[in-house]
XYZ file of C-alpha atoms in Angstrom:
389
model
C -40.306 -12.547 -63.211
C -43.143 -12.950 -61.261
C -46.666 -12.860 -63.343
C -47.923 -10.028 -61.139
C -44.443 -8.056 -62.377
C -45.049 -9.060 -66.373
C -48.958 -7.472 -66.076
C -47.333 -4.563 -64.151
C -44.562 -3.745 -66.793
C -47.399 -4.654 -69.307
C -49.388 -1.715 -68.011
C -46.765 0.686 -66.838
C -48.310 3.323 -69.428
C -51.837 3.103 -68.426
C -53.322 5.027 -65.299
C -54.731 2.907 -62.714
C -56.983 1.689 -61.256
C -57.215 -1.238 -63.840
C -58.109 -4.946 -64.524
C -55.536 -7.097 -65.809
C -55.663 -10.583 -66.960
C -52.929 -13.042 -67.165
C -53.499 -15.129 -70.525
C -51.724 -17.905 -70.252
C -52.641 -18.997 -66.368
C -56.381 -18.101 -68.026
C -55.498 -20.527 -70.755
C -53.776 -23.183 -68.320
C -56.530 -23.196 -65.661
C -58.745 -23.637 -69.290
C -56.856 -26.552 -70.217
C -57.224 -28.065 -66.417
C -60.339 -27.503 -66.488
C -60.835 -29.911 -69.431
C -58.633 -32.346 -67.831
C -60.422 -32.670 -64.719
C -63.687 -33.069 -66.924
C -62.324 -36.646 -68.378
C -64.041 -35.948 -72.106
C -67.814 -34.850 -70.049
C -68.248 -31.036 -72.087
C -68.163 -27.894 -69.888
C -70.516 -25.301 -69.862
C -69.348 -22.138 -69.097
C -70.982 -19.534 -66.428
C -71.035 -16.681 -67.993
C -71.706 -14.745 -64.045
C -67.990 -15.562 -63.571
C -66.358 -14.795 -66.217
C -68.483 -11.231 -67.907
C -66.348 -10.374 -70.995
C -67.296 -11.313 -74.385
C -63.523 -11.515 -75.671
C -62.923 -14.339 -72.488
C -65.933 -16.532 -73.613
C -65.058 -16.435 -76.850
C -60.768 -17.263 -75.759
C -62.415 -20.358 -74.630
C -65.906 -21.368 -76.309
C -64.925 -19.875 -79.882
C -65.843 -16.792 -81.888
C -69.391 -18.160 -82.359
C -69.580 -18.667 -78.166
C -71.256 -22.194 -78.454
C -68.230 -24.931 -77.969
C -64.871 -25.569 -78.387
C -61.718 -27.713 -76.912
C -63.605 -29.141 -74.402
C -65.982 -26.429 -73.407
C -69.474 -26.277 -74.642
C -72.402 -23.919 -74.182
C -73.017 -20.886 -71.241
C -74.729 -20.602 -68.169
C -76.343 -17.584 -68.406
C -77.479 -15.371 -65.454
C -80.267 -13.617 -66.868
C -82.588 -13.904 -70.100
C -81.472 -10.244 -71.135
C -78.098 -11.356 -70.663
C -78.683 -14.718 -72.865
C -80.517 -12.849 -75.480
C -77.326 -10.701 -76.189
C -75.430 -13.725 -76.314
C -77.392 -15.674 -78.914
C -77.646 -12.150 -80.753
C -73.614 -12.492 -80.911
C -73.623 -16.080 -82.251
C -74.094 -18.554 -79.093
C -76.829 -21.412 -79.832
C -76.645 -23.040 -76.788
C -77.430 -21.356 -73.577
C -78.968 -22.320 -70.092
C -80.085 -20.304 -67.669
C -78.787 -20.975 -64.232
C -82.064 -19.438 -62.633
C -85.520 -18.743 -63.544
C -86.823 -15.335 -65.162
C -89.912 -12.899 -64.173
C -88.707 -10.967 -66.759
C -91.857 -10.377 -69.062
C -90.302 -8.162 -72.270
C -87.537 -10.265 -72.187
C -89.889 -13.535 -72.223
C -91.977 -12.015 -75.737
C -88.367 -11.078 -77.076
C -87.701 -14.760 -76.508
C -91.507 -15.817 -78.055
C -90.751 -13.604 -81.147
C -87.236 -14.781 -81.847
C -87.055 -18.753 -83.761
C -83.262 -18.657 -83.042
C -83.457 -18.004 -79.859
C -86.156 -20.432 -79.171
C -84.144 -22.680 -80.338
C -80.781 -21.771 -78.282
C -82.163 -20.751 -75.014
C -83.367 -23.155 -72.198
C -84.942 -21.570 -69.534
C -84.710 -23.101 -65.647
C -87.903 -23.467 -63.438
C -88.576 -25.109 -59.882
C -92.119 -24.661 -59.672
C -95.062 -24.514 -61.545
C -96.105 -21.070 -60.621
C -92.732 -20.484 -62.709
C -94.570 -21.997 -65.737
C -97.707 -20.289 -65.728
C -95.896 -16.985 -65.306
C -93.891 -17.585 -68.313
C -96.746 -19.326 -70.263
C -99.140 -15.668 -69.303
C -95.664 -13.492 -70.407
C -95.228 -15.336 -73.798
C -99.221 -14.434 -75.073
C -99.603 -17.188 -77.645
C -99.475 -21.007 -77.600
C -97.222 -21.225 -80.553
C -94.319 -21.023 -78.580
C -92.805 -23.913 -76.582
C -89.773 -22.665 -75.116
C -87.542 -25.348 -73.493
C -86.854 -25.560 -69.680
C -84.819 -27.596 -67.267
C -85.562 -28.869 -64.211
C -83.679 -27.671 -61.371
C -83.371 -29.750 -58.516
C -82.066 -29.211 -54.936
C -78.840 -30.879 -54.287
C -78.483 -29.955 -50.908
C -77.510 -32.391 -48.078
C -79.752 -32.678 -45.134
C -79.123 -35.037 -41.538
C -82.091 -34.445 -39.594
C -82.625 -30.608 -38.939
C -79.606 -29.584 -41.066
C -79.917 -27.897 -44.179
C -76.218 -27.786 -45.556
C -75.622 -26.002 -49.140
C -77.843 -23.353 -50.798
C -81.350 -22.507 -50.669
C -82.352 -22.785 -53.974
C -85.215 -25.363 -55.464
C -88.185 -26.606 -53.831
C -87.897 -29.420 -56.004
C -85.907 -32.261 -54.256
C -87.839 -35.685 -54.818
C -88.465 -38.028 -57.904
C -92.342 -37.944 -57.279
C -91.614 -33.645 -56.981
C -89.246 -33.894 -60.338
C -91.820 -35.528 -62.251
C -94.755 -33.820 -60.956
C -93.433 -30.485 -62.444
C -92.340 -32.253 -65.516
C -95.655 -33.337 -66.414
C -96.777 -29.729 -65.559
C -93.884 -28.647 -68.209
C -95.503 -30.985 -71.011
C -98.807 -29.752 -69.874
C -98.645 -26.417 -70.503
C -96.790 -27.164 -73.864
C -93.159 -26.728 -72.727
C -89.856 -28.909 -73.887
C -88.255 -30.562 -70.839
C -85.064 -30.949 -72.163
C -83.205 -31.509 -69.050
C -82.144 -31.369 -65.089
C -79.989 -29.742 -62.859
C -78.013 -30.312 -59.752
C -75.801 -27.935 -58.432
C -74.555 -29.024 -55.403
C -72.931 -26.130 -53.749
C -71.951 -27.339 -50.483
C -69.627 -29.688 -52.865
C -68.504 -26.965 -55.055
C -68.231 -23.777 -53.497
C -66.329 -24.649 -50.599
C -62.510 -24.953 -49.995
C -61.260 -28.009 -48.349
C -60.404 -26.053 -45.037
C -60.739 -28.596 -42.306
C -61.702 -32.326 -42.179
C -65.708 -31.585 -41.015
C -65.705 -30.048 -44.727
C -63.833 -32.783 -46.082
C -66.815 -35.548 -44.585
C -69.557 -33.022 -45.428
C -68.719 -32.914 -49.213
C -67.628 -36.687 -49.264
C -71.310 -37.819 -47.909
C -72.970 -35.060 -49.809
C -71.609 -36.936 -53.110
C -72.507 -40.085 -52.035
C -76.759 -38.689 -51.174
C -76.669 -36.455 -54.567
C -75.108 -39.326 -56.711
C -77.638 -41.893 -55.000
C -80.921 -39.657 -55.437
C -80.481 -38.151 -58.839
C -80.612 -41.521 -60.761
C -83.891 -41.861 -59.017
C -84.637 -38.359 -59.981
C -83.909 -38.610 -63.623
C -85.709 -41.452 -64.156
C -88.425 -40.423 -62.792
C -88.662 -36.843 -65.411
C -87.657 -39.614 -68.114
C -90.982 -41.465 -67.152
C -92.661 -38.231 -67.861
C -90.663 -36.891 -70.987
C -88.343 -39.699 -72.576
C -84.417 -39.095 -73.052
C -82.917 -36.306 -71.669
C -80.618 -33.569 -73.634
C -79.060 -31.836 -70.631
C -78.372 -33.389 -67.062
C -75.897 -30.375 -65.694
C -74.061 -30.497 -62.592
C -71.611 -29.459 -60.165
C -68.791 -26.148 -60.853
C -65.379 -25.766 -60.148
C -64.851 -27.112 -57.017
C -66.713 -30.392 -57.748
C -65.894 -31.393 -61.140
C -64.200 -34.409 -60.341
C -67.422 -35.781 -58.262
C -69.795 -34.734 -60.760
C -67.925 -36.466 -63.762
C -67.708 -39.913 -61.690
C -71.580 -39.843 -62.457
C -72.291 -41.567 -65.763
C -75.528 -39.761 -66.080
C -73.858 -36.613 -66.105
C -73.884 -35.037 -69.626
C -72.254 -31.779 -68.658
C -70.493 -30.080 -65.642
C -70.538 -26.013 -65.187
C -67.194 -23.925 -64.397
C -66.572 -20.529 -64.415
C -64.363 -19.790 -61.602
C -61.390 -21.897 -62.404
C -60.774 -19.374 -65.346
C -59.629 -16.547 -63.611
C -59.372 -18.275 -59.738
C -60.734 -15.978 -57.187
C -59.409 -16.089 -53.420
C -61.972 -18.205 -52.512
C -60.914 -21.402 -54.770
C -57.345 -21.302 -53.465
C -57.429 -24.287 -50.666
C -59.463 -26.631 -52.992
C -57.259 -30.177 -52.566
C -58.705 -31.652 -56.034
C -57.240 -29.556 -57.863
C -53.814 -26.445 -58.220
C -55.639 -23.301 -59.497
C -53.121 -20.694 -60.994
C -54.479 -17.182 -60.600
C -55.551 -15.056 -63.663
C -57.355 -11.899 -62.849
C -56.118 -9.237 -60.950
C -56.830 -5.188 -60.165
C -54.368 -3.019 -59.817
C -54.771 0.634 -57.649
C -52.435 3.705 -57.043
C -50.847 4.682 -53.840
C -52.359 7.956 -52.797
C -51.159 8.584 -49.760
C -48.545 7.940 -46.816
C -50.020 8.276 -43.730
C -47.054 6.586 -41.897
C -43.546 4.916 -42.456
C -45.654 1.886 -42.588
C -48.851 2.460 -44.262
C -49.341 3.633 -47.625
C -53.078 4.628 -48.753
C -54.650 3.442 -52.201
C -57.117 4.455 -54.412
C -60.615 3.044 -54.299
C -60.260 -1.482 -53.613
C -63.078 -1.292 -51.901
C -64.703 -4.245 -54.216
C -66.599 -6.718 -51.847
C -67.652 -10.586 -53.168
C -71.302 -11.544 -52.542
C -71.979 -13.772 -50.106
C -71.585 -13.645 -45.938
C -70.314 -10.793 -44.762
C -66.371 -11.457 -43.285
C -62.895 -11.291 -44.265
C -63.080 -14.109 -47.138
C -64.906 -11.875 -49.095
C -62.380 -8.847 -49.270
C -60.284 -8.271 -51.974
C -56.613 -9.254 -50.984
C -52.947 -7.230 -51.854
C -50.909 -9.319 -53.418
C -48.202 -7.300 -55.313
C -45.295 -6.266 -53.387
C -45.539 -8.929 -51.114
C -46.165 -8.162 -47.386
C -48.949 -5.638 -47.527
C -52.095 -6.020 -45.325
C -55.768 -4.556 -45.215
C -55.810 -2.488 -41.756
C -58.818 -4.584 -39.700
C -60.013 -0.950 -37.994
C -60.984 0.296 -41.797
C -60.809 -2.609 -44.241
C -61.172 -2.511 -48.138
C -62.640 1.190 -48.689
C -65.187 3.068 -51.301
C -62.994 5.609 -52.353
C -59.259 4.650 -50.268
C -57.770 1.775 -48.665
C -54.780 2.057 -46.202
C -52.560 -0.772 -46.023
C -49.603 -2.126 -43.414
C -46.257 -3.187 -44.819
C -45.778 -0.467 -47.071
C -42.599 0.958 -46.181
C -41.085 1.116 -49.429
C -44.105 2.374 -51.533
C -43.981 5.578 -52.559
C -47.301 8.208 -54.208
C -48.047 7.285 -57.437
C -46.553 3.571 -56.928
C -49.598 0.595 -58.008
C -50.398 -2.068 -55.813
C -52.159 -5.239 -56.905
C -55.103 -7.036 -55.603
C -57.010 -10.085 -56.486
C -60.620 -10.023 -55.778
C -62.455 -12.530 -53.651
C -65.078 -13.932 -56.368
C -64.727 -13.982 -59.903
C -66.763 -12.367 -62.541
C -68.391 -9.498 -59.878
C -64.583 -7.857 -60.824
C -65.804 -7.515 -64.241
C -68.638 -4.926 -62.373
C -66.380 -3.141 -61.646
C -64.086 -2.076 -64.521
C -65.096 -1.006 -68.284
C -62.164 -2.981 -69.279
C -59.626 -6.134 -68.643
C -55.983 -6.100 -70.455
C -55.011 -9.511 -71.121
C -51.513 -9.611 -70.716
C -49.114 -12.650 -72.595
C -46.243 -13.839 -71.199
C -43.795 -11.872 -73.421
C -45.938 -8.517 -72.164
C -47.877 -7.804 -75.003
C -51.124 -6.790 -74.491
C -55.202 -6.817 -75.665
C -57.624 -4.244 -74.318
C -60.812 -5.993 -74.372
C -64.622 -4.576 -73.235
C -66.404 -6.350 -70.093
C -69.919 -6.526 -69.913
C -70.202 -3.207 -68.256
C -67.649 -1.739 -71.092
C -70.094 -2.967 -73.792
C -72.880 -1.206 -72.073
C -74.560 -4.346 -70.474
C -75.510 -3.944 -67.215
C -77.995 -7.591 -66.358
C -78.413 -6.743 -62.175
């Protein structure tokens, strides 16, 4: 039986549309994860995965580390706040904060202080915070991120992110950090063009290979030029899911970030270093029957971030053979699809999203599914009531 069949008969009594998680490829793509890590901890973005019950299947009830896995990458101070108010002690923010009532929560909180390190790329960042906070007694701690882009000449290839790309630009706002009475207490690289892109053709293949070689070359001169500032480092964080493997090979590198390879999107299927086994899938009832050969679903209309194009369209997986019409797509409220000739109203059809986590939007709740069918209804974010933009 296939897995999409188990989580169907697993579900058969609930009324779609619904989120359904397949434990044990979640628990396998866990364990690979770890593997592909060589014994360097993994912190977990939390932006990919948004349930509770799913970073604590992997980090531990207390959501700090276990089996390989250690510490979240937040999205958002609100968001990390929550977390350290469930038990997690050691979180990072993936991007800096403006947010000023979640900045004096932060000042007013000694535990959270303690567990939260913020991320800046510019001193303007610093004196924001520094104004937000009101006193001098607190010294939150920060980390450095660090554009790990690849340029030739004109070419910008990977995100836009950080400002910050040099050693003498690293250490500048370092000794900014210390200035205004900050802990530096590490530096990040995430290297996008490296880790968010499949292996789809040889030009991406020579991209990512060259873009190793510049990042690996120019963050040892990076890091020691913050050290020169601010002694030993705690954190030096790096790559995701699709560039674990290059990130490791660095022997600076104290931690790599995943979140994707949990549940394995569309987008991470034609990765060559590694097999990912998908986890997360929606499922949507068959409305209508316009034709022979279409059948019309509810809702599916749930469309990744990112460019605008057909890799970021949620895509029918379960009975095989069904297609998104091009003319209309993945709709708000229906979605008509080809190859349907022996669905039937009221029949499901399943879907796996594009992206990860943005799912999670979505639904109030995910059923993790075992392999013998039983089932736990867990809360997402938005099921607990979180909503962090």
């Amino acid at each position: 039986m296939t897995a999409q069949a188990v989580l169907h008969e697993a579900t058969a009594d609930l009324d779609p549309p619904l989120a359904a998680l397949d434990r044990a490829a979640l628990l396998a793509n866990a364990d690979d994860l770890v593997r592909r890590a060589g014994g360097v901890a993994i912190r977990v973005a939390s932006k990919s995965v948004r349930c509770r019950a799913v970073l604590a299947e992997v980090l531990g009830p207390d959501l700090t580390a276990r089996g390989g896995f250690a510490g979240i990458m937040a999205y958002s101070l609100r968001e990390a706040l929550w977390l350290v108010g469930l038990g997690a002690r050691d979180v990072l923010l993936g991007y800096p904060t403006v947010d000023r009532a979640a900045l004096r929560e932060l000042a007013a909180d000694p535990v959270a202080l303690g567990a939260v390190t913020l991320m800046i790329d510019d001193p303007a960042q610093l004196s924001f915070v520094r104004d937000a906070l009101g006193t001098d007694l607190a010294h939150p701690r920060v980390c450095l991120d660090v554009d790990a882009s690849l340029r030739i000449g004109p070419l910008h290839l990977g995100v836009r992110r950080s400002p910050v790309r040099s050693p003498d630009q690293a250490a500048a706002l370092a000794k900014e950090a210390v200035r205004q009475g900050f802990t530096v207490a590490g530096v990040m690289t995430y290297e996008a063009q490296i880790a968010g892109l499949p292996d789809s053709n040889p030009a991406v293949r020579v991209v990512k290979r060259l873009s190793a070689a510049e990042i690996t070359r120019r963050r040892v001169r990076v890091l020691d030029a913050v050290r020169s500032q601010v002694g030993p480092l705690e954190i030096v964080n790096s790559g995701g899911t699709g560039s674990i493997e290059v990130s490791v090979a660095d022997p600076d590198v104290t931690e790599v970030t995943a979140g994707s390879g949990l549940y394995v999107p569309t987008l991470f299927d034609h990765y060559r270093s590694f097999t990912p086994r998908p986890a997360m899938y929606f499922a949507t009832p068959v409305l209508r029957r316009p034709s022979p050969n279409i059948a019309t679903v509810f809702a599916g209309g749930y469309i990744a971030s990112g460019p605008a194009g057909p890799s970021r369209v949620p895509l029918p997986v379960w009975p095989a053979g069904l297609k998104l019409l091009g003319s209309e797509g993945a709709g708000e409220v229906q979605t008509p699809l080809s190859g349907a000739a022996g669905l039937e109203i009221g029949d499901r059809v399943w879907f796996r999203h594009a992206k990860a986590g943005e799912l999670c939007e979505r639904f109030d709740t995910v059923h993790l599914v075992d392999a013998d069918g039983g089932r736990e209804s867990v809360p997402t974010y938005r099921g607990e009531g979180q909503c962090f933009g």
